[in-house]
XYZ file of C-alpha atoms in Angstrom:
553
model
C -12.639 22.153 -24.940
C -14.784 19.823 -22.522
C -13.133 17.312 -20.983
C -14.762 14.968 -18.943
C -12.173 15.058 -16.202
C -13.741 18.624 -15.127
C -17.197 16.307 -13.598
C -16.795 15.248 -10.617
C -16.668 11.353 -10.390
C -20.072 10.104 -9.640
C -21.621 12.539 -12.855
C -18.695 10.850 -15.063
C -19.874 7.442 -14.105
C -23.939 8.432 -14.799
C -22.703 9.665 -18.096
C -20.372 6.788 -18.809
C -23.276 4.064 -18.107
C -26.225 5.611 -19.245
C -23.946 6.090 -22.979
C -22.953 2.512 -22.394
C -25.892 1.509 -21.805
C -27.930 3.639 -25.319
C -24.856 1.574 -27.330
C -25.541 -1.119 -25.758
C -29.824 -1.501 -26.296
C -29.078 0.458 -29.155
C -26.793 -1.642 -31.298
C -28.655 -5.365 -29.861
C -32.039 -3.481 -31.061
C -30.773 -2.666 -33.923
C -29.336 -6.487 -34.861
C -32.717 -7.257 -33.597
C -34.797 -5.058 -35.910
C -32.238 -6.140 -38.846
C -32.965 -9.918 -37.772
C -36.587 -9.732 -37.192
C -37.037 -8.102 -40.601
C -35.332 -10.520 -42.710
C -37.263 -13.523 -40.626
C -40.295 -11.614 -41.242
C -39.726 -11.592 -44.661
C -38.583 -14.943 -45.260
C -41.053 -16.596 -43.251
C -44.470 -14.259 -45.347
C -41.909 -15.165 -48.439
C -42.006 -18.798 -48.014
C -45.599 -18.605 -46.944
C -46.876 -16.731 -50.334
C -44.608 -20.001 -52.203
C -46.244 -22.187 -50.005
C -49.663 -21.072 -50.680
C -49.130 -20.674 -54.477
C -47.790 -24.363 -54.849
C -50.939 -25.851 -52.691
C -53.847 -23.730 -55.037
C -51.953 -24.409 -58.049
C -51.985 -28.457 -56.642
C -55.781 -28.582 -55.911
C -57.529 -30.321 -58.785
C -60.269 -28.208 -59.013
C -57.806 -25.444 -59.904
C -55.860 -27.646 -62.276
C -59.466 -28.423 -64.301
C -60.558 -24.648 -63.883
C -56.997 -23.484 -65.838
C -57.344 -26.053 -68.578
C -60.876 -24.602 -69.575
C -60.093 -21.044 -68.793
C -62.679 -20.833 -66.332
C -62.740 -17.465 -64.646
C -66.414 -17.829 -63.579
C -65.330 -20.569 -61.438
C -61.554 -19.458 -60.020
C -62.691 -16.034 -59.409
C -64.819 -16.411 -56.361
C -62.315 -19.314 -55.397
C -59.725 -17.207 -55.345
C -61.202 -14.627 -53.396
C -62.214 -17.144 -50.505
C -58.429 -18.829 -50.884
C -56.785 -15.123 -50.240
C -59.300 -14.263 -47.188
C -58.664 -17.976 -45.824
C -54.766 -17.647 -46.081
C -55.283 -13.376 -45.102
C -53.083 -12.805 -48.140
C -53.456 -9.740 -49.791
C -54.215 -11.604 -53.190
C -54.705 -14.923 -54.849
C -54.219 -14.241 -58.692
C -55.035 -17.256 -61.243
C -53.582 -16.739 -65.453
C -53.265 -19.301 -68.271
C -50.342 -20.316 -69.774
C -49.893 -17.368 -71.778
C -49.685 -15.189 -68.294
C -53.683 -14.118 -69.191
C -55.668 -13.356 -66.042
C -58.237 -15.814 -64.884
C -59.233 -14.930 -61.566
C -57.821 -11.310 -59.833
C -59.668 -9.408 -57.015
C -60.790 -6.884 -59.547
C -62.861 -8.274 -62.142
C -61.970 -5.394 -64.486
C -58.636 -6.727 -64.543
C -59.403 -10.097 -65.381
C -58.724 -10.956 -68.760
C -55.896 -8.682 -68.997
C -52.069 -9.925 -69.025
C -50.378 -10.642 -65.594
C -47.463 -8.825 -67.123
C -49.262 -4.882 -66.141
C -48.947 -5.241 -62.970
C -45.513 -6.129 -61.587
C -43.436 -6.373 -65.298
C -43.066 -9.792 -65.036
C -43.410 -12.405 -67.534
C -43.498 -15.177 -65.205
C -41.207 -17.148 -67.199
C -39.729 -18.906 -64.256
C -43.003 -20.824 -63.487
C -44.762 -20.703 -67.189
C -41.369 -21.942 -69.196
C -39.469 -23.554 -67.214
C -42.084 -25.104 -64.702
C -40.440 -23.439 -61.666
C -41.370 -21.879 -58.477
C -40.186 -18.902 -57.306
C -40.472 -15.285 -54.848
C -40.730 -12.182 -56.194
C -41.213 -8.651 -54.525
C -42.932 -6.205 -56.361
C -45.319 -3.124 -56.768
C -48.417 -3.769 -58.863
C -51.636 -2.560 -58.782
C -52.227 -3.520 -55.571
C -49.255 -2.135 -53.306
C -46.054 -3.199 -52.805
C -46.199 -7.015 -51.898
C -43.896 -10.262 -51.610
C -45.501 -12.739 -54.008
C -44.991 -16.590 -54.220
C -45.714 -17.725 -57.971
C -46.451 -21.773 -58.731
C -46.837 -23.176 -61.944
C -49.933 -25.003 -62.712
C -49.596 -28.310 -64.494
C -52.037 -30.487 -65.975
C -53.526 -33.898 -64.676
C -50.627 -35.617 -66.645
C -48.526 -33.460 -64.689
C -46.589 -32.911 -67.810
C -47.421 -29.317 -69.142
C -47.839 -25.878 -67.887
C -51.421 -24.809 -68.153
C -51.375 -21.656 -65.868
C -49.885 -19.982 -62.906
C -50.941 -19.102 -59.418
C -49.991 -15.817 -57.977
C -50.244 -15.404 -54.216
C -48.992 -11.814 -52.691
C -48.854 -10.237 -48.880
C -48.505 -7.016 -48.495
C -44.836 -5.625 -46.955
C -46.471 -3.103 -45.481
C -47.603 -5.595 -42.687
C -44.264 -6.080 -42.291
C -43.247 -2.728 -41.586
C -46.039 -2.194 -38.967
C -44.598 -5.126 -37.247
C -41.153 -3.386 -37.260
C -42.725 -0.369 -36.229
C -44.297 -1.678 -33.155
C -40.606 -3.291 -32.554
C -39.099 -0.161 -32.583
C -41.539 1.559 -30.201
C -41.154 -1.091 -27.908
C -37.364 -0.968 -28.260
C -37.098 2.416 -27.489
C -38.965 1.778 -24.173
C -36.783 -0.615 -23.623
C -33.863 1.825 -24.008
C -34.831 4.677 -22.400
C -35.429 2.458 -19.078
C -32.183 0.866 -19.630
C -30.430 4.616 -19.597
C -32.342 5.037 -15.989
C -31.544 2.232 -14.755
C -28.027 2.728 -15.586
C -28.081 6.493 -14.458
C -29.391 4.751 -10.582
C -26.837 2.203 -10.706
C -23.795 5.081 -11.422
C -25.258 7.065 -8.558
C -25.183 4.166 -6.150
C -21.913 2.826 -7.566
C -20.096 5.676 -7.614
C -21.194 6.463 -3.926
C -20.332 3.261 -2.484
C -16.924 3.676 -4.182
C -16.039 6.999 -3.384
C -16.744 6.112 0.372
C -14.091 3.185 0.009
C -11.662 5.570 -1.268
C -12.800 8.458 1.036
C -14.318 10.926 -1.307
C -11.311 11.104 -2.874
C -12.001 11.820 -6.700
C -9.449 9.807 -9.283
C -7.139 12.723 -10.220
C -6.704 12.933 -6.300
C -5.805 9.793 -5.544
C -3.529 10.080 -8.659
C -1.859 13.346 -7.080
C -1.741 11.023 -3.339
C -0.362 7.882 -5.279
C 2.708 10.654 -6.728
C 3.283 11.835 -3.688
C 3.527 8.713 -1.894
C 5.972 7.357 -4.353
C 8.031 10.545 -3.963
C 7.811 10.472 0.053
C 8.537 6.962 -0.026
C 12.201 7.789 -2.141
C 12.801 10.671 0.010
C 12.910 9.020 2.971
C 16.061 8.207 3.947
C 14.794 4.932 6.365
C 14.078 1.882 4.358
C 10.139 1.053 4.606
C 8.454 -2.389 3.318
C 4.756 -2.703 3.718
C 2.527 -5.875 3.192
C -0.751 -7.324 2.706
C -2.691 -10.026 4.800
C -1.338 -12.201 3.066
C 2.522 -11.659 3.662
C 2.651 -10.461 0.247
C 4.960 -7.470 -0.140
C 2.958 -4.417 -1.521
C 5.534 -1.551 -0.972
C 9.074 -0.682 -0.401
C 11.515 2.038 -1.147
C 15.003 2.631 -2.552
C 16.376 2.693 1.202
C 15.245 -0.509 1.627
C 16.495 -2.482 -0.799
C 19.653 -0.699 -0.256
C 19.935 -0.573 3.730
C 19.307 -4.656 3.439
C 21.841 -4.709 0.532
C 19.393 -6.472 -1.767
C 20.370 -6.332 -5.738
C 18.689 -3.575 -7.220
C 17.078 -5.033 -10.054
C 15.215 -7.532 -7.446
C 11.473 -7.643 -8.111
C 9.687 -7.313 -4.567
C 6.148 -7.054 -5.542
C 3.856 -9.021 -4.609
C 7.029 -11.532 -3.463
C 6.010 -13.280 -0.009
C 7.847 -11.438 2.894
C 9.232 -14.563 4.375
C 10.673 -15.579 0.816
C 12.606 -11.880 0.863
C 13.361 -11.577 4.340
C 12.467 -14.897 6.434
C 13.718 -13.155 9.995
C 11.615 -9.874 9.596
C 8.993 -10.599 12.386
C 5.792 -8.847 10.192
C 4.013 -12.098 9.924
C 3.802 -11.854 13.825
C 2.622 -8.472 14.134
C 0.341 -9.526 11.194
C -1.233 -12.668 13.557
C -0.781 -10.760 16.947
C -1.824 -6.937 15.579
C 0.650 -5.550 18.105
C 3.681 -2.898 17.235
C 7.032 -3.247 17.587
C 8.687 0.404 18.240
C 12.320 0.899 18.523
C 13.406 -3.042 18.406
C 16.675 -3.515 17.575
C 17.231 -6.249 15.365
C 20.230 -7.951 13.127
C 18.769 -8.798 9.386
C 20.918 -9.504 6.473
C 24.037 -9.145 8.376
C 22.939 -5.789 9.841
C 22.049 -4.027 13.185
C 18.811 -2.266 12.525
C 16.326 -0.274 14.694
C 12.995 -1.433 13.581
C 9.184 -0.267 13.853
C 6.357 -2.499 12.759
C 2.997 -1.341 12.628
C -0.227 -3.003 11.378
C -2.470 -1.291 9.702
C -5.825 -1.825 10.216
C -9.012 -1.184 8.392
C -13.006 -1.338 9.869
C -10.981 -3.095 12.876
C -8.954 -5.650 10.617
C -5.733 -6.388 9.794
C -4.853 -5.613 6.714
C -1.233 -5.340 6.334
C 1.695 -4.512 8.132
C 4.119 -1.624 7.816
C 7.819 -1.519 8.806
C 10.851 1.254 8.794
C 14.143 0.731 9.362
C 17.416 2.067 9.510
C 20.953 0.840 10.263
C 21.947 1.335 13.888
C 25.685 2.581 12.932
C 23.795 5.652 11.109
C 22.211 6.588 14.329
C 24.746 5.754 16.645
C 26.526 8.282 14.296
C 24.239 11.181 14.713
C 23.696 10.056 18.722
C 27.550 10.500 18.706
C 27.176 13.747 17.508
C 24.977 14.638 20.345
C 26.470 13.502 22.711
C 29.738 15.435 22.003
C 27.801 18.791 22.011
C 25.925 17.198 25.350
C 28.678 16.691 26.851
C 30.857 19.961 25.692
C 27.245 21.810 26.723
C 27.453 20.296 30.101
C 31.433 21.040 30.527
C 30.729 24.722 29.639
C 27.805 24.865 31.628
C 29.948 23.225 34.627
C 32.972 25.334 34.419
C 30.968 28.861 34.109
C 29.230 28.094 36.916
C 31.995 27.111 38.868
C 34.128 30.094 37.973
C 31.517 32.610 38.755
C 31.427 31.333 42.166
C 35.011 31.442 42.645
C 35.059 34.904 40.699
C 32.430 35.869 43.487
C 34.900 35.112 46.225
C 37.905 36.617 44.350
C 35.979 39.702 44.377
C 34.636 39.786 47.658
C 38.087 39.315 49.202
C 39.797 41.743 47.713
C 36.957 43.850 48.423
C 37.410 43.601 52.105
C 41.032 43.928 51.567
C 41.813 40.023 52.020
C 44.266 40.774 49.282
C 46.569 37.421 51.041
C 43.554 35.201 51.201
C 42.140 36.228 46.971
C 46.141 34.707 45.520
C 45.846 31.874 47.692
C 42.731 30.802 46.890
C 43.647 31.889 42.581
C 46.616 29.370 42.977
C 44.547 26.810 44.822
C 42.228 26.620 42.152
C 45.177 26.859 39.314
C 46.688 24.092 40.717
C 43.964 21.623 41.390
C 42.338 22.530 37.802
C 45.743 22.352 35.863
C 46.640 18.902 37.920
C 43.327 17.338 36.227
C 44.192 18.573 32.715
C 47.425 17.076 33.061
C 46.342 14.172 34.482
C 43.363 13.882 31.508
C 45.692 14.758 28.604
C 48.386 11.742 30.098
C 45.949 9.149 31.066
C 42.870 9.815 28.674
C 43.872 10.988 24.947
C 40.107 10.102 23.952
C 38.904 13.477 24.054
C 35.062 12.633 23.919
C 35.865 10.689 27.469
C 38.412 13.741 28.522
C 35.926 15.943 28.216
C 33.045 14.008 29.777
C 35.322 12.857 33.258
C 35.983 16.712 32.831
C 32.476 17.707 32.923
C 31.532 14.959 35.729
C 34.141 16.621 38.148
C 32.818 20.464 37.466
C 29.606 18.470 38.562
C 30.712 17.016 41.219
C 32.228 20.487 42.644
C 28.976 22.452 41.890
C 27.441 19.785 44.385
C 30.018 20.197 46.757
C 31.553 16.873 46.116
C 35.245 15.398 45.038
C 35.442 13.478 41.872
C 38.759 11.997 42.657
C 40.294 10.201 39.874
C 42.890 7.353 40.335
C 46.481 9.529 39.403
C 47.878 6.107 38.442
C 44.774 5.690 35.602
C 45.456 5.138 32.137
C 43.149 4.506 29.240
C 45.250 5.365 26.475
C 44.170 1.696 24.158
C 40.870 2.198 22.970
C 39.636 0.591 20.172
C 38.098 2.683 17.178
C 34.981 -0.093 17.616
C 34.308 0.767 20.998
C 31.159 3.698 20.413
C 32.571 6.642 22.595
C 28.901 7.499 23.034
C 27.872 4.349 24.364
C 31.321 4.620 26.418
C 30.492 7.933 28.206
C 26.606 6.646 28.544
C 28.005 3.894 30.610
C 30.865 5.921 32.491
C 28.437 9.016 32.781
C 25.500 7.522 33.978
C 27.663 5.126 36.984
C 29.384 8.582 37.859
C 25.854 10.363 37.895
C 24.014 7.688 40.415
C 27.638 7.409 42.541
C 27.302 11.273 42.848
C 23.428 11.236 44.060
C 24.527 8.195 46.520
C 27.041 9.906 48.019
C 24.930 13.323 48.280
C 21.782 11.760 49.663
C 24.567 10.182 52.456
C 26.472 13.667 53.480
C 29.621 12.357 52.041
C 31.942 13.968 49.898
C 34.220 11.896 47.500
C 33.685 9.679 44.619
C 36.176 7.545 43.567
C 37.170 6.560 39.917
C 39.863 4.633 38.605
C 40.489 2.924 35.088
C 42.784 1.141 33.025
C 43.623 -0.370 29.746
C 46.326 -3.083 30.695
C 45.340 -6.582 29.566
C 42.725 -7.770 27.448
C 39.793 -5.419 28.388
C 38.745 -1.949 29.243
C 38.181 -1.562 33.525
C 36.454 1.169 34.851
C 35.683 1.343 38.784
C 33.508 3.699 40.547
C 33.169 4.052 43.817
C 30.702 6.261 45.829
C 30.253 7.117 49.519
C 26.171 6.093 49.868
C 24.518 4.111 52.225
C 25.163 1.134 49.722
C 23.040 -1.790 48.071
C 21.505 -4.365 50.259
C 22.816 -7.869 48.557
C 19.383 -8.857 48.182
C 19.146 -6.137 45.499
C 22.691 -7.095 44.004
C 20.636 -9.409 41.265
C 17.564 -6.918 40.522
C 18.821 -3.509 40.565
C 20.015 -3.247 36.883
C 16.331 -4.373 35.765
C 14.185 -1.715 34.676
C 12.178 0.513 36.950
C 14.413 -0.871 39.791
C 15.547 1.790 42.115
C 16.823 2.380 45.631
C 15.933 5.997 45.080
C 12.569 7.817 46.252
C 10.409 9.832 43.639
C 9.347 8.392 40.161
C 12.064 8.628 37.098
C 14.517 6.706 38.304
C 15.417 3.194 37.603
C 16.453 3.414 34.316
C 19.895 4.614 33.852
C 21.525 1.385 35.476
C 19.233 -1.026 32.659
C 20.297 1.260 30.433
C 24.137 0.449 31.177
C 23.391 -2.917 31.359
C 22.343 -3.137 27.735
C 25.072 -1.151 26.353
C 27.733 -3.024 28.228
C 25.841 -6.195 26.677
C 26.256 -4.740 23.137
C 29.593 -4.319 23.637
C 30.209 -7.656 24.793
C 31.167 -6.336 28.310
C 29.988 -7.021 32.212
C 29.459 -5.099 35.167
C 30.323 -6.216 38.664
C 28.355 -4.700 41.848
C 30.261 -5.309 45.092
C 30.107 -3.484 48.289
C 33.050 -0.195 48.461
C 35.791 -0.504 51.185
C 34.516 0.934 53.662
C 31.087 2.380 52.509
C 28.414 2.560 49.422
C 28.983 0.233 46.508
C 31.018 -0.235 43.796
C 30.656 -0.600 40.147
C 33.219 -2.403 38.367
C 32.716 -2.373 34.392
C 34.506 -4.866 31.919
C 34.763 -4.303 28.729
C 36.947 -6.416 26.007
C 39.089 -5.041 23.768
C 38.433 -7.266 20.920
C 34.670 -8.442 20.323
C 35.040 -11.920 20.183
C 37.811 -12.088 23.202
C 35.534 -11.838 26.442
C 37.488 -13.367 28.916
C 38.255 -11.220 32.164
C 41.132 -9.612 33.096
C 40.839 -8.963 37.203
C 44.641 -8.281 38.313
C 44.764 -4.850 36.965
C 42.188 -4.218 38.827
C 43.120 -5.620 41.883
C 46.009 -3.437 42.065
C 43.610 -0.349 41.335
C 41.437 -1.441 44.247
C 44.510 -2.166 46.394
C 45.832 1.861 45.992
C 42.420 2.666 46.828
C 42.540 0.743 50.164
C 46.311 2.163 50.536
C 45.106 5.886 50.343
């Protein structure tokens, strides 16, 4: 069956306006033709009454009808029909006898054998009146007067005045040709303005046809839902033209909230889009609190022929992807411990072989219980000092580093971080540790040292972690710029970010770092980090103590 959804859009918009426009000229020519008939016929009506009532008036007439004068009325009539171009002026007596007719064979012979009228109207009652008949003559519209006599009291004859309807109809006719003129140029214009409409629109929706966009719109809606970050869009006005389940439910808005067309500020008043909306710049990565919640927002406008048109946003609490970072980061750092100790063993595997290949039998057990020893005494030390094993494993990973580069890791025997709070992020915890471990183990490297000191503890009100390396130190100049981004004291690019990056975790946390010259070389780091989040007072006597078995050893 044809449907018109198989066109393509610009033929379905030809069709639809050129059939809108044939109802159209059609149905206002018909109401025309209807109207202009019925005028026409009124107004040639009226006139045939209006003609009969002046002849039967004129007194000639009136004196011509008493005496039954036909050799007088029938020439008069004649001129009175050519001067009024009426078909035909007929004269009778009062018995409805001709007087005067434009055939004189009729005259003489009753009025009544032509249309079946008896003209009572006008010859018993004294009335005029409009009648439409077919006589001898055609098929005419005739106005019938009575004619009275000079008393004006009696009826002494009637005047009959008729125009044809077929005048009428050629009028109509040449309506109707006209009309369908009219009609047919309608349909082409209509056809034009469907070609040129439907082109200008399919370039604003990018030759899409409807039943694609409808297909796009679905989709949209169903990518929008499936998305598991919360995404608001809206207009250039502020007005909110999109959002998703995960939004409403990320902010913790009620679910039956309407958010259409609701100004943005009015829904969310700290939400920023009005800024990127007036500035046209994005926001990527910002981390935000909203509603009570830490977010990690992108705003992007959206732009259209080089305007702003809107702004879109995503967002998604920070606690979800601190989860999956912490995720990461475990495998990271079990990856790196692996990596670490298999490449540390191989080399010592190496030697073990090669000794007792040479027969060093003596040397091979030494060197077996050396490495026993020093590798059990940091287990121990780990599983006593550090239950967190997420922090375990990355100080265990940091010294397998620090061996492959031919460096000590030593870590304080007297260190003990066995308090942590479940709030503390371990991942943001071994970012901090990991990456003040990393640069101490460069510093020392670049300096042809060999030990890195760390030593930590959980006494008082805060977490204190100290690292010191054996570099060639921080001038104090630097003390105040070196944890701003793209500062470093290193050569090369891709450096100067992992020290900002601690910076900004340790403010998350609520904590502070400390950058002091070490004992006798390099620097050292000295991190702070409260145990409760609103509690960020200092607690510096533990670590005194920690600093003073450093300066013992």
């Amino acid at each position: 069956m044809f449907s018109l959804r198989a066109l393509k859009l610009k033929t379905r918009m030809m069709l639809i306006l050129g059939m809108m426009a044939l109802l159209q000229t059609g149905f206002i020519g018909l109401f025309a033709l209807f109207y202009l008939s019925h005028s026409l016929d009124e107004q040639i009506s009226q006139r045939a009454l209006n003609v009969a009532k002046t002849i039967a008036a004129m007194p000639a007439v009136v004196e011509a009808a008493e005496q039954r004068d036909s050799e007088y009325l029938q020439p008069l009539a004649l001129d009175l029909a050519e001067v009024n171009d009426a078909r035909f002026v007929v004269i009778g007596d009062q018995n409805g006898i001709r007087l005067a007719h434009p055939s004189w064979k009729r005259v003489g012979k009753p009025m009544y054998d032509d249309d079946g009228d008896y003209n009572e109207p006008a010859l018993l009652y004294g009335k005029p009146y409009i009648q439409k008949a077919t006589g001898s003559l055609g098929a005419t519209v005739r106005g019938k007067a009575p004619i009275f006599d000079s008393s004006s009291e009696s009826v002494v004859g009637i005047v009959s005045v008729g125009f044809l309807l077929k005048s009428v109809d050629d009028i109509i006719n040449r309506y109707i040709t006209t009309l369908y003129i009219v009609i047919a140029v309608s349909f082409s214009l209509s056809v034009l303005t469907g070609m040129w409409f439907a082109n200008h629109f399919k370039k604003a929706i990018f030759g899409l046809e409807p039943e694609q966009i409808g297909r796009l719109f679905q989709e949209r809606n169903a990518t929008l839902e499936s998305v598991r970050e919360g995404i608001i869009a809206v207009n250039n006005k502020g007005r909110i033209t999109t959002f998703n389940r995960a939004a409403v439910e990320t902010l913790g808005l009620d679910a039956n909230t309407k958010l259409t067309d609701r100004p943005i500020e009015d829904v969310l008043p700290d939400s920023r889009l009005m800024d990127v909306l007036k500035s046209g710049k994005p926001h990527f990565d910002k981390e935000i609190w909203l509603q009570d919640r830490n977010l990690i927002v992108n705003r992007l406008p959206l732009l259209q022929d080089n305007e702003i048109i809107g702004v879109v946003s995503s967002f998604r609490r920070k606690d979800e992807l601190d989860a999956v970072s912490k995720q990461l980061t475990q495998i990271q750092q079990y990856a790196d411990t692996l990596r670490s100790q298999s490449h540390e063993y191989s080399n010592k595997l190496h030697t073990i072989a090669g000794l007792i290949q040479i027969g060093a039998t003596d040397e091979a057990l030494a060197l077996i219980g050396q490495e026993t020893q020093s590798h059990q005494a940091l287990i121990h030390l780990l599983v006593e000092a550090v239950p967190d094993p997420i922090l375990a494993g990355c100080l265990l990973g940091k010294y397998n580093r620090a061996k492959e580069l031919g460096l000590r890791l030593e870590i304080d025997p007297e260190s003990s971080m066995k308090q942590m709070p479940d709030h503390i992020p371990r991942e943001e915890l071994v970012s901090i540790i990991g990456n003040l471990i990393d640069n101490a183990l460069e510093a020392t490297l670049s300096n042809q040292r060999l030990e890195v000191k760390l030593s930590m503890t959980d006494l008082g009100n805060d977490l204190i972690f100290e690292i010191e390396d054996e570099g060639q130190g921080i001038h104090e100049e630097d003390h105040s710029r070196i944890f701003r981004k793209g500062v470093t004291t290193k050569k090369g690019e891709g450096h100067g970010y992992g020290l900002h990056l601690v910076q900004k975790l340790l403010q998350n946390l609520g904590g502070t770092i400390l950058l002091e010259p070490g004992d006798t070389m390099g620097s050292r780091f000295t991190v702070y980090i409260p145990k409760q989040p609103e509690d960020t007072c200092i607690q510096t006597s533990p670590m005194r103590s920690i600093r003073g078995k450093f300066r013992e050893e």
